[in-house]
Short mmCIF file of C-alpha atoms in Angstrom, two decimals:
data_model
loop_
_atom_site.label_atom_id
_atom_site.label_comp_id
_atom_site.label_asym_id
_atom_site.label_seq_id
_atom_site.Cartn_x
_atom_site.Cartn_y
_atom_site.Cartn_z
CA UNK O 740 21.26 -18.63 21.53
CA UNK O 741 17.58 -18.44 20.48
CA UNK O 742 17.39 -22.51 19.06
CA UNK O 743 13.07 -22.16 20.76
CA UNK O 744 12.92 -18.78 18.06
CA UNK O 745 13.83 -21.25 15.38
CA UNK O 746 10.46 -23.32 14.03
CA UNK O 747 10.22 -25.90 11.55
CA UNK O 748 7.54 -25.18 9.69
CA UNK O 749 7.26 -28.14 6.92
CA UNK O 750 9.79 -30.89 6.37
CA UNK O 751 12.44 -28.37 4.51
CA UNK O 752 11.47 -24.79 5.37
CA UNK O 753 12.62 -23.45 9.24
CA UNK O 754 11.54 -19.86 10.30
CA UNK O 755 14.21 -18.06 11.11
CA UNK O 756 13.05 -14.56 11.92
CA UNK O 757 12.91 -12.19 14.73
CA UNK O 758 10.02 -11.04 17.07
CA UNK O 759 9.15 -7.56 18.10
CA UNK O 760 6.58 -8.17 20.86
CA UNK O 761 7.24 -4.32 22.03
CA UNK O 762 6.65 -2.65 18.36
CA UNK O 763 4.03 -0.55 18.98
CA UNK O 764 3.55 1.59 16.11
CA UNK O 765 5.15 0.32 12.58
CA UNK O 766 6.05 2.50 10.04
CA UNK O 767 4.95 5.98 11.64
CA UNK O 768 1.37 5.00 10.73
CA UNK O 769 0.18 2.24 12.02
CA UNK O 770 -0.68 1.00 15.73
CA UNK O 771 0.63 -2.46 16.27
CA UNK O 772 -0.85 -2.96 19.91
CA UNK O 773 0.38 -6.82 19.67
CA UNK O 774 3.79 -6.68 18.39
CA UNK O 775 5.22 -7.99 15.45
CA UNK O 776 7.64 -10.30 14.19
CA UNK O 777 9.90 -10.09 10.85
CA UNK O 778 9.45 -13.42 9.24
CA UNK O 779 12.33 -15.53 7.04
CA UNK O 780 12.71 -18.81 6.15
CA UNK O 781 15.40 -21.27 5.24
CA UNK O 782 14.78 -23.88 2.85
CA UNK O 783 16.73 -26.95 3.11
CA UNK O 784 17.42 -28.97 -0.74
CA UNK O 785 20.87 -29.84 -2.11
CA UNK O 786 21.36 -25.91 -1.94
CA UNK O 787 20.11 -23.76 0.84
CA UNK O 788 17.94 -21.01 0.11
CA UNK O 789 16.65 -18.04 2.53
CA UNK O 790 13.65 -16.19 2.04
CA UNK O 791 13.13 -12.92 3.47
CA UNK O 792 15.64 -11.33 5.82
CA UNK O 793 14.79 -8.91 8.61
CA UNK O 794 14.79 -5.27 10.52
CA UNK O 795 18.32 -4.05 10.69
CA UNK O 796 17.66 -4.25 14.29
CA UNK O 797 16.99 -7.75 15.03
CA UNK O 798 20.69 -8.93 12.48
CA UNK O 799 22.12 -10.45 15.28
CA UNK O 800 19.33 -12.42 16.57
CA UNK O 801 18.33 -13.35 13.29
CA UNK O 802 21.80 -14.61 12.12
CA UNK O 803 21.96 -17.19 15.71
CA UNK O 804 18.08 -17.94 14.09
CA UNK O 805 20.18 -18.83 10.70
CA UNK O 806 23.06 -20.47 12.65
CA UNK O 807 20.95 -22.89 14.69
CA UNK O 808 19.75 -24.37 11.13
CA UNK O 809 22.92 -23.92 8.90
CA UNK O 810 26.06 -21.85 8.82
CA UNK O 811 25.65 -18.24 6.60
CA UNK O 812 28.07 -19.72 4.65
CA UNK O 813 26.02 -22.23 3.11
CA UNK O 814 23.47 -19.97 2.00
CA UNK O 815 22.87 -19.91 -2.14
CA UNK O 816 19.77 -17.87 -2.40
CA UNK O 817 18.45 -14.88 -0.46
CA UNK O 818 14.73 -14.79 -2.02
CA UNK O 819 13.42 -11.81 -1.22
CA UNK O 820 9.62 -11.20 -2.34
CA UNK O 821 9.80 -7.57 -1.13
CA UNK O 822 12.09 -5.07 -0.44
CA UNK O 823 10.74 -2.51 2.18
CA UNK O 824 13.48 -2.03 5.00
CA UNK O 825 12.16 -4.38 7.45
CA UNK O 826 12.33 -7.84 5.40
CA UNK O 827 15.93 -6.00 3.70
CA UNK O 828 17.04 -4.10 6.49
CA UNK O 829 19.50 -6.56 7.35
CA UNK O 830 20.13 -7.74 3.63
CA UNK O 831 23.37 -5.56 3.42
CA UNK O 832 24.88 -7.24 6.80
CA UNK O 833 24.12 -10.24 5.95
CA UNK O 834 26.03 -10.22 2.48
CA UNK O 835 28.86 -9.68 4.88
CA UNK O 836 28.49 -13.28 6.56
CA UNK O 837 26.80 -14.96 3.29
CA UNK O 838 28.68 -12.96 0.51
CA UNK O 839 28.58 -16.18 -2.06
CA UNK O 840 24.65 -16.05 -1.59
CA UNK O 841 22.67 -14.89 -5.10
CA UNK O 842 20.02 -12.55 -4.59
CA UNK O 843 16.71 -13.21 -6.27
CA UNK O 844 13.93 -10.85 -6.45
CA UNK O 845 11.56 -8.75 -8.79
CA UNK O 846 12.84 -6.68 -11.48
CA UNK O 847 11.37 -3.48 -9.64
CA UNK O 848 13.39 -5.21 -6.21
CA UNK O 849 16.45 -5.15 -7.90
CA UNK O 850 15.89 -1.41 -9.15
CA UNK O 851 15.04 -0.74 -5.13
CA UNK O 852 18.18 -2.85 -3.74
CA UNK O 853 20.52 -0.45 -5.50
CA UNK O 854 19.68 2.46 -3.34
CA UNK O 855 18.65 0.42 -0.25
CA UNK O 856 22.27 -1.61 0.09
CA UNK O 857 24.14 1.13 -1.60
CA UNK O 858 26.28 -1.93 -2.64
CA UNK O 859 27.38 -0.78 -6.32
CA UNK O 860 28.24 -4.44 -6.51
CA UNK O 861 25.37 -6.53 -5.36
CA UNK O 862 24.33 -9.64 -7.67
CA UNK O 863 20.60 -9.91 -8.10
CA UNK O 864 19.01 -11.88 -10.32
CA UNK O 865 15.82 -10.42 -11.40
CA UNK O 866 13.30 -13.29 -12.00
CA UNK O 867 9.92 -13.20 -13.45
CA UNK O 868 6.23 -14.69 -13.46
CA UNK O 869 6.82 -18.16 -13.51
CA UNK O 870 10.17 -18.43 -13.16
CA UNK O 871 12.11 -21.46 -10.97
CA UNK O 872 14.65 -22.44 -9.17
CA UNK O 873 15.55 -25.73 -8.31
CA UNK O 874 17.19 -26.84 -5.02
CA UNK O 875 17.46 -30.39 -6.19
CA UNK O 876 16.24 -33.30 -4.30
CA UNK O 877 12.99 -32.91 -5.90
CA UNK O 878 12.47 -29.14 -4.59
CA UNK O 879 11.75 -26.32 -6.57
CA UNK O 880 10.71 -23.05 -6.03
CA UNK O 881 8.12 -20.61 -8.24
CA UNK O 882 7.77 -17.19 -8.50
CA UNK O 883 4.79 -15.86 -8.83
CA UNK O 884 4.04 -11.89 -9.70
CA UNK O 885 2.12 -10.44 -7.36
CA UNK O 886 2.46 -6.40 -7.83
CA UNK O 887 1.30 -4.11 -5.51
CA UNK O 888 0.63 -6.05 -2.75
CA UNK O 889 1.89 -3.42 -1.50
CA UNK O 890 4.63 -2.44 -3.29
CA UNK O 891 5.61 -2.96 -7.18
CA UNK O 892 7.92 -4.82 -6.13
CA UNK O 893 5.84 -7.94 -4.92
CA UNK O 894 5.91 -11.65 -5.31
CA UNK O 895 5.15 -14.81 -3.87
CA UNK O 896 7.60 -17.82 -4.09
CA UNK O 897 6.01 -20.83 -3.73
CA UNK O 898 7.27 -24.20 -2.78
CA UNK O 899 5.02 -26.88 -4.65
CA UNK O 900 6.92 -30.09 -2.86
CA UNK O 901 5.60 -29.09 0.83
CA UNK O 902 2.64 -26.53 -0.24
CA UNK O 903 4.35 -23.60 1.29
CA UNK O 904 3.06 -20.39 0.04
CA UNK O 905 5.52 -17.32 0.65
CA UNK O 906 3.28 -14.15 0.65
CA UNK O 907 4.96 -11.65 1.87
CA UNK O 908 3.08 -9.37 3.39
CA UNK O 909 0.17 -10.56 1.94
CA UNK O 910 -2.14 -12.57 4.69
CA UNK O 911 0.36 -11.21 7.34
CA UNK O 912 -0.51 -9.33 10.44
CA UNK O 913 1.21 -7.51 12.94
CA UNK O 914 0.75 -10.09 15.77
CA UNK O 915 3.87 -11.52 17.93
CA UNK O 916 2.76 -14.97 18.06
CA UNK O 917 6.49 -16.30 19.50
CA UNK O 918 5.03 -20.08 18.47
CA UNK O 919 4.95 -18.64 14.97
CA UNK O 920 1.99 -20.99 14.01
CA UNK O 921 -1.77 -20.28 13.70
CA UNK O 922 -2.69 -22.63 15.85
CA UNK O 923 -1.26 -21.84 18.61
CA UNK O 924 -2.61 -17.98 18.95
CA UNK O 925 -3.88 -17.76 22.65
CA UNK O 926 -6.27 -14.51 21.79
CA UNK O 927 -8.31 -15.02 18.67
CA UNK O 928 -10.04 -12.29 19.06
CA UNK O 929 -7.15 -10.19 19.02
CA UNK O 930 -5.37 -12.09 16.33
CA UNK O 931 -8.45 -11.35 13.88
CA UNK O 932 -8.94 -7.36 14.82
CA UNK O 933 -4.62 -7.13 13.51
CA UNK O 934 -5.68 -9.44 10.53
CA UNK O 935 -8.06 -6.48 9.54
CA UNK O 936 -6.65 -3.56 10.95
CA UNK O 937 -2.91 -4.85 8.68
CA UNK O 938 -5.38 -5.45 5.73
CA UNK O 939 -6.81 -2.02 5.59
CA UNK O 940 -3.83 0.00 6.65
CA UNK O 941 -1.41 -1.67 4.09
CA UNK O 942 -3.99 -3.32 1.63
CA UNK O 943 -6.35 -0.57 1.65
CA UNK O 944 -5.22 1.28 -1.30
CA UNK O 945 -4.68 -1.95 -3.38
CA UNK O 946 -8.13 -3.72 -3.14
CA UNK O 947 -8.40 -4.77 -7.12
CA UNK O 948 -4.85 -6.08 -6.76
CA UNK O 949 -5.30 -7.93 -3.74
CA UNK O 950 -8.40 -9.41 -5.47
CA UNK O 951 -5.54 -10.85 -8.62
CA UNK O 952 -3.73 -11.82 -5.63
CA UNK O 953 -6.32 -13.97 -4.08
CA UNK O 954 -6.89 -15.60 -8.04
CA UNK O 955 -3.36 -16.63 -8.69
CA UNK O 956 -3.23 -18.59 -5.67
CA UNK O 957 -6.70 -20.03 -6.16
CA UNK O 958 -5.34 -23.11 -7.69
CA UNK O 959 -2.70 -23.92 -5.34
CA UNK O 960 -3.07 -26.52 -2.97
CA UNK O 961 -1.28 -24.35 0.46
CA UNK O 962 -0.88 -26.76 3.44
CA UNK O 963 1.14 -23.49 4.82
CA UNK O 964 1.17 -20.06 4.31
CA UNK O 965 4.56 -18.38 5.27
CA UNK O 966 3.80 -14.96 5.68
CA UNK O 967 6.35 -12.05 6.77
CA UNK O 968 4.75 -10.83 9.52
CA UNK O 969 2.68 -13.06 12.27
CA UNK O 970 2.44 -16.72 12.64
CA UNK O 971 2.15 -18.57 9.79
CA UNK O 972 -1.00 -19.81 8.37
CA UNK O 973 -1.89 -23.30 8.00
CA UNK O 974 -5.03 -25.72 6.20
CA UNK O 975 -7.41 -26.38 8.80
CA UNK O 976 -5.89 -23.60 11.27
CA UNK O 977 -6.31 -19.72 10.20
CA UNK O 978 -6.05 -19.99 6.55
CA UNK O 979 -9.18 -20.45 4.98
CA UNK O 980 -10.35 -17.60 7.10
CA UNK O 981 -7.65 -15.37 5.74
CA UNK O 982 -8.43 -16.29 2.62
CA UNK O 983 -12.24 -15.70 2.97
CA UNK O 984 -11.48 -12.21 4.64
CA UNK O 985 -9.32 -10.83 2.29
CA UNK O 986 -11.87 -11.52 -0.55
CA UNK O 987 -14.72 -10.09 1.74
CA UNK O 988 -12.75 -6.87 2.34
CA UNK O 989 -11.48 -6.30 -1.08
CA UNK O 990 -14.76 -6.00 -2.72
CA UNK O 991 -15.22 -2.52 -4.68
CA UNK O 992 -17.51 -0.64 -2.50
CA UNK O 993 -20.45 0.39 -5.22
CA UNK O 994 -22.58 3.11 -4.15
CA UNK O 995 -26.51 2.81 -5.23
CA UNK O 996 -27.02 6.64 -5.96
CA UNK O 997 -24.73 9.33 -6.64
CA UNK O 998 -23.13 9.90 -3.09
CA UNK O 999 -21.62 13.30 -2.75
CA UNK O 1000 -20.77 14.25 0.23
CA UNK O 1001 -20.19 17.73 1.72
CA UNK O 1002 -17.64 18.73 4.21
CA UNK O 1003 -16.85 21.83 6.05
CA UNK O 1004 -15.88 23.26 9.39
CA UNK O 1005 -17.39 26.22 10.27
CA UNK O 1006 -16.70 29.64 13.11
CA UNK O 1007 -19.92 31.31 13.07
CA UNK O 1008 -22.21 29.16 10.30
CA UNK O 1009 -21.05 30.99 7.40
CA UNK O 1010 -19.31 28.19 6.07
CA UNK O 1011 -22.30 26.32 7.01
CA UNK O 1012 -24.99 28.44 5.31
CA UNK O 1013 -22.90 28.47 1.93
CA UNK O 1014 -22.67 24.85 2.00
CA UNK O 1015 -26.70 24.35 2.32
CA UNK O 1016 -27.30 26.78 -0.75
CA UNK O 1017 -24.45 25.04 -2.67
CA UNK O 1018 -26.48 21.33 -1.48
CA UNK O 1019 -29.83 22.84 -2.62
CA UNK O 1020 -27.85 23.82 -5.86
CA UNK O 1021 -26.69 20.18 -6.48
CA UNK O 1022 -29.97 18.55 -5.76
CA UNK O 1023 -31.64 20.81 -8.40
CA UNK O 1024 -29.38 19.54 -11.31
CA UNK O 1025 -29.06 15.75 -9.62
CA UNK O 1026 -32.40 15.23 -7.53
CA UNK O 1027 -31.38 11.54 -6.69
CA UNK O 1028 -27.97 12.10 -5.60
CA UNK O 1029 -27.26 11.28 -1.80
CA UNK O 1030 -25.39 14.85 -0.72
CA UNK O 1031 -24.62 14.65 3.02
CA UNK O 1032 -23.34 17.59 4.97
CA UNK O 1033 -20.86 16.69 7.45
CA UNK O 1034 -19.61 19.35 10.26
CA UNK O 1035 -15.53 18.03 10.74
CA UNK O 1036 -15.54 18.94 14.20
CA UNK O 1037 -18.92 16.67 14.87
CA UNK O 1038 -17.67 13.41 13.06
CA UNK O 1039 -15.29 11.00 13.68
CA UNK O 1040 -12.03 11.44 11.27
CA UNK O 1041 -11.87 7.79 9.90
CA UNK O 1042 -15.31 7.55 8.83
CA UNK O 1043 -15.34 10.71 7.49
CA UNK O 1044 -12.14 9.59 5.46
CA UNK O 1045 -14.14 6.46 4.44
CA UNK O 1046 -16.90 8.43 3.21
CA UNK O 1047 -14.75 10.88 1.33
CA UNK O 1048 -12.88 8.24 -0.45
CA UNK O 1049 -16.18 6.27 -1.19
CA UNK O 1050 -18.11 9.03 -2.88
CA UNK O 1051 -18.56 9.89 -6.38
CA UNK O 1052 -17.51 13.20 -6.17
CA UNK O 1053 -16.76 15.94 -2.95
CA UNK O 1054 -16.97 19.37 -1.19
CA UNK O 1055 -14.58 20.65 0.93
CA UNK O 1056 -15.48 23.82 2.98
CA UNK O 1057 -13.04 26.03 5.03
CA UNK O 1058 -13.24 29.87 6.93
CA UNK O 1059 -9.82 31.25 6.02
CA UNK O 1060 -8.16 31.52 10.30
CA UNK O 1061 -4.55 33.38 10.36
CA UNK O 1062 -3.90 32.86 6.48
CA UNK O 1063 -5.26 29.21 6.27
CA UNK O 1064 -7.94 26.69 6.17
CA UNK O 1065 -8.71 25.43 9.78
CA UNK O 1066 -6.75 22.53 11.00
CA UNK O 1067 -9.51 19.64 11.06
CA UNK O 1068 -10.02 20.51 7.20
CA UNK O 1069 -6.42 19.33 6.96
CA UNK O 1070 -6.47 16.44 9.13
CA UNK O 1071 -9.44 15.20 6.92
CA UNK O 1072 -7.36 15.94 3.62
CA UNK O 1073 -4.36 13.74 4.85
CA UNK O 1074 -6.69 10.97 5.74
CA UNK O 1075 -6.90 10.79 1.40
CA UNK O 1076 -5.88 7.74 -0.14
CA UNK O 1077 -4.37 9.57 -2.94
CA UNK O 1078 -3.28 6.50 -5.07
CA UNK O 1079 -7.17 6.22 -5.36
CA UNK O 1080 -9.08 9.63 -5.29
CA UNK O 1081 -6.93 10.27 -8.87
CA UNK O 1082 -9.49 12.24 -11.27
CA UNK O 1083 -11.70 12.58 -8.22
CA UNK O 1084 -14.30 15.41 -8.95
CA UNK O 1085 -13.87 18.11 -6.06
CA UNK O 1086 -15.06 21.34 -5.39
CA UNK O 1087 -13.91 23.90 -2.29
CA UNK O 1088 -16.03 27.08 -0.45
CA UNK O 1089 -15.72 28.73 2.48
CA UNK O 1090 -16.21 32.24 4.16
CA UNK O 1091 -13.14 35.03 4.66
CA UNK O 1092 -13.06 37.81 6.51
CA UNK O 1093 -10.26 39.89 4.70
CA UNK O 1094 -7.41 37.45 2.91
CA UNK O 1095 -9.27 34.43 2.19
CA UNK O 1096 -6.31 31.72 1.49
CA UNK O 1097 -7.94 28.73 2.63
CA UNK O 1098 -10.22 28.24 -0.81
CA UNK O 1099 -7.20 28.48 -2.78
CA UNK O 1100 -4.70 26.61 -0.49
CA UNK O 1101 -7.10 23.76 -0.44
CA UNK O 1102 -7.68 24.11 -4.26
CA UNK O 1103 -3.73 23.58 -4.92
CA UNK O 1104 -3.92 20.50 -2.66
CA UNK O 1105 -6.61 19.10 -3.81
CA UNK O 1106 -5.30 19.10 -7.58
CA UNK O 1107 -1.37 18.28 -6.42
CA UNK O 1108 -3.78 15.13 -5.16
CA UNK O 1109 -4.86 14.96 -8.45
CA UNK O 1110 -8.63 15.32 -8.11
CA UNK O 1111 -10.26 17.08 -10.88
CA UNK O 1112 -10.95 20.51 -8.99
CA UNK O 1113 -14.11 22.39 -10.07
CA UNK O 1114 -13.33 26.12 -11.13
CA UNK O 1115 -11.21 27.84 -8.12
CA UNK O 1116 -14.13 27.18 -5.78
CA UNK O 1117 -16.39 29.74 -4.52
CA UNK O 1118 -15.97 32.30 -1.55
CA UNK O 1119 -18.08 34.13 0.31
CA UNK O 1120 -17.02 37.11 2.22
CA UNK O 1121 -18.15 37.34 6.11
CA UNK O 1122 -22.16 36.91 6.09
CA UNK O 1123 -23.13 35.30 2.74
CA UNK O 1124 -25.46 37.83 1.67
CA UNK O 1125 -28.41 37.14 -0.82
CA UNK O 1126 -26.71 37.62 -4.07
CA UNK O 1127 -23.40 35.17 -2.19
CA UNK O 1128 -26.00 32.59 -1.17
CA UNK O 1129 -27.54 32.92 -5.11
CA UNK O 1130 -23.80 32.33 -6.34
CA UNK O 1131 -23.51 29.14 -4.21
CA UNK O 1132 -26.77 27.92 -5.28
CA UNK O 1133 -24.82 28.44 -9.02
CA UNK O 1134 -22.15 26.93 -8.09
CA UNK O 1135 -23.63 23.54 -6.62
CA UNK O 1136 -25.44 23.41 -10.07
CA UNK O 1137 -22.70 23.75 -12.20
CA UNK O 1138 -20.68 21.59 -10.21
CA UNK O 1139 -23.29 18.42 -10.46
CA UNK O 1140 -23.90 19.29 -14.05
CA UNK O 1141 -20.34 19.31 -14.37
CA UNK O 1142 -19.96 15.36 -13.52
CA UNK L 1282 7.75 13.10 -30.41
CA UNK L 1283 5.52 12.50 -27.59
CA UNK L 1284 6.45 11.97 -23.88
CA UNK L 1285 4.69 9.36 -21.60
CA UNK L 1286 4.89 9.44 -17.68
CA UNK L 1287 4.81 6.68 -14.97
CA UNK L 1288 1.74 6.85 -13.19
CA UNK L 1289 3.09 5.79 -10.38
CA UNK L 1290 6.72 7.19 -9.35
CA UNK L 1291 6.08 10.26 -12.43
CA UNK L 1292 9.29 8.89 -14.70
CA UNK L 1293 9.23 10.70 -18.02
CA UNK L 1294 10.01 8.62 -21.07
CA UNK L 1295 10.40 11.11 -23.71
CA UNK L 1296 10.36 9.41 -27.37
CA UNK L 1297 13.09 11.79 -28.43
CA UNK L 1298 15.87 10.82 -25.66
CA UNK L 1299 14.46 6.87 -25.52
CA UNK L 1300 15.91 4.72 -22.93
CA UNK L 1301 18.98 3.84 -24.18
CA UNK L 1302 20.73 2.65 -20.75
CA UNK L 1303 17.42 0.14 -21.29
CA UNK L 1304 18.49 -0.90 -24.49
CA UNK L 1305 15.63 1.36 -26.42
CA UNK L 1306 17.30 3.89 -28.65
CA UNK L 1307 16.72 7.42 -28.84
CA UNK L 1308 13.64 8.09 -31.03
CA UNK L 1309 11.84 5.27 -30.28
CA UNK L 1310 8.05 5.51 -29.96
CA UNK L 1311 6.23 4.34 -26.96
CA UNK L 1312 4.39 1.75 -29.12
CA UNK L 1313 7.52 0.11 -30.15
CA UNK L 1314 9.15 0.38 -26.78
CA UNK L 1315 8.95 -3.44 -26.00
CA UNK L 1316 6.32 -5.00 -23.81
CA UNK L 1317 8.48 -6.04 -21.16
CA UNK L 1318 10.29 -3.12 -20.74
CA UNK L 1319 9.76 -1.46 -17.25
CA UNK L 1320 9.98 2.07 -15.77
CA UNK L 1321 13.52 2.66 -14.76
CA UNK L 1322 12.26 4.19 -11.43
CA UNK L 1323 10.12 1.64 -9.77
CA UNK L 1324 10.01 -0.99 -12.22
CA UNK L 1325 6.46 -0.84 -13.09
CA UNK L 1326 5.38 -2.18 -16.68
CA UNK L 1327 3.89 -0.12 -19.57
CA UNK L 1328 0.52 -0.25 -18.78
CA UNK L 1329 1.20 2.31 -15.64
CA UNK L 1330 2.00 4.96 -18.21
CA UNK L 1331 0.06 7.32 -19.33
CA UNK L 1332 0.67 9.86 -22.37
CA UNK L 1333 1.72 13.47 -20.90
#
């Protein structure tokens, strides 16, 4: 009986949710090194509403959670801003205890909770930007559209009465903080580097949206921010900062010249040489361009990532080893964001000794990534002789002139 | 009749065959497809589509 696990967070809203203090990597992707915990919330009016539920995992500890506030039973809403499997993992159990609840969520939710409950039956009322619902005794709830942040599913309910914000996973961190409030984090340090590192793992890809996010909350006055994951945020604890980050890290990166970087491993500085005569080809069409040459092998993966996705246009070069391009060309290509590097500009080289798959290979990935791929890239076979290194100095041109 | 696909999930709404589980008939084109309505995949509005 976990009645410590259960907080009250404002005069009508308990957390009810479960912590993972062991998680240590979420979602295949992503290192949690503090934990996490899968946040809910009961709201207390003439009707009972939940908001959120949690990991499949954690249903029985989050049902006592429910239980030491209200029996399932009383339940009328299950609000749920966002449908990924661990705030509705334990949605389909918990229709079980609380089946006279109503769901409410997005209309793309209640396209997702078909397949996620496989409940041919479930009730969901789909609700819209604006929308309420009223708990009586002077409580009402909003819902405000808030797509892509991270899913198109997204919203944010918000609870005008008691200025508590329900984000989601927006301003949420993987952090176990069992307290469950900002204030009382013990490492601060730690508590900010999981603020960023959740940001640009989940938020990364959705920077402009996060940025319409951050405006149609600007005019609410949030004493509390009841996020999904990580303790809650309050005014005059860790909010503002949130806030302030989040605008900070969304900012479109603008790049003052042309920035087209060049990347390539290399066996014996083929590779190498063909990507200097395709640079020197580049630089003759677009003298002011910034046009790096990066060696995989010599850089570290995540920057290089950062500086692929931040340029205006890219090379990728490759020797063709065993019927393929070399494995740290790969490992580059999967650090793409490739809801962003859309209609990219892209080109692809590299030596062969006798088959010469990797150009093409990494062509075909390249445009199933939908970058606009230049030609069918250029290959030079063994040594790039005179007349090859002539041909890449072509191809460089007619690649910039082709931007 | 044209064809328009969801940028995001790649849902196909082909002005021939409509939408009419959606309540937009067959034959209707895209610009009179109503604003609110939303891909039947992942629920994303109009302005995710592109034309094919």
């Amino acid at each position: 009986m976990n009645v410590e696990m259960t907080r009250q967070i404002s005069a009508s809203v308990y957390s009810v949710g479960a912590l993972n203090p062991n998680l240590r990597v979420f979602d295949i992707v992503m290192r949690t090194d503090y934990g996490t915990s899968y946040n809910a919330y009961l709201i207390r009016g003439e009707k009972t509403a939940l908001v959120e539920t949690c990991h499949n995992s954690f249903f029985e500890e989050f049902l006592e959670n429910i239980r030491a506030v209200c029996d399932p039973g009383e339940i009328d809403y299950i609000i749920l801003n966002h449908t990924e499997p661990d705030h509705s993992g334990a949605l389909r159990r918990l229709t079980e205890c609380a089946p006279q609840a109503e769901i409410i969520a997005s209309r793309a939710a209640a396209i997702y909770l078909r397949a996620i409950t496989n409940l041919p039956d479930l009730r969901v009322r789909a609700v819209g930007d604006g929308e309420t619902l009223d708990l009586g005794a002077g409580k009402t709830l909003r819902f405000i559209n808030a797509p892509f942040l991270h899913w198109p599913d997204s919203m944010f309910t918000w609870f005008e009465a008691e200025g508590v914000l329900f984000s989601c996973d927006f301003l949420g961190s993987h952090y176990c903080e069992p307290r469950m409030i900002d204030t009382a984090i013990t490492y601060p340090n730690a508590y900010q580097s999981a603020l960023k590192n959740y940001f640009d793992a989940i938020f990364g890809p959705f920077k402009p949206y996060v940025l319409k996010g951050l405006e149609k909350i600007a005019g609410l006055d949030i004493a509390v921010c009841a996020n999904s994951h990580g303790p809650v945020l309050t005014k005059g604890g860790q909010l503002q900062n949130a806030l302030d980050c989040y605008r900070t890290w969304a900012q479109p990166q603008k790049n003052d010249a042309c920035t087209i970087p060049i990347f390539y491993c290399t066996a014996y500085g083929h590779t190498a040489r063909t990507a200097e005569a395709i640079r020197e080809g580049i630089l003759s069409v677009k003298p002011e361009a910034k046009v790096e040459l990066f060696n995989i092998i010599d850089g570290d993966m995540a920057d290089l990532g950062a500086r692929l996705m931040g340029s205006n246009a890219f090379l990728v070069g490759s020797p063709t080893i065993n019927k393929d391009a070399v494995p740290p060309v790969w490992q580059l290509l999967s650090h793409i964001d490739a809801i962003n590097i859309q209609k990219r500009p892209a080109a692809v080289f590299g030596s062969y000794g006798w088959s010469g798959e990797a150009v093409p290979a990494l062509c075909t990935r390249l445009a199933q990534l939908k970058c606009k791929v230049f030609g069918e890239g250029l290959k030079v076979n063994f040594v790039p002789s005179e007349e090859e290194l002539a041909a890449a100095v072509s191809f460089g041109k007619e690649f910039a002139e082709s931007l | 009749m044209a064809k328009y696909v969801c940028t995001v999930c790649g849902y196909v709404y082909d002005e021939a065959a409509g939408s009419p589980e959606n309540g937009v008939p067959a034959g209707t084109k895209w610009a009179d497809v109503p604003d609110d309505f939303v891909c039947p995949m992942c629920g994303v509005d109009k302005t995710m589509f592109e034309e094919q």
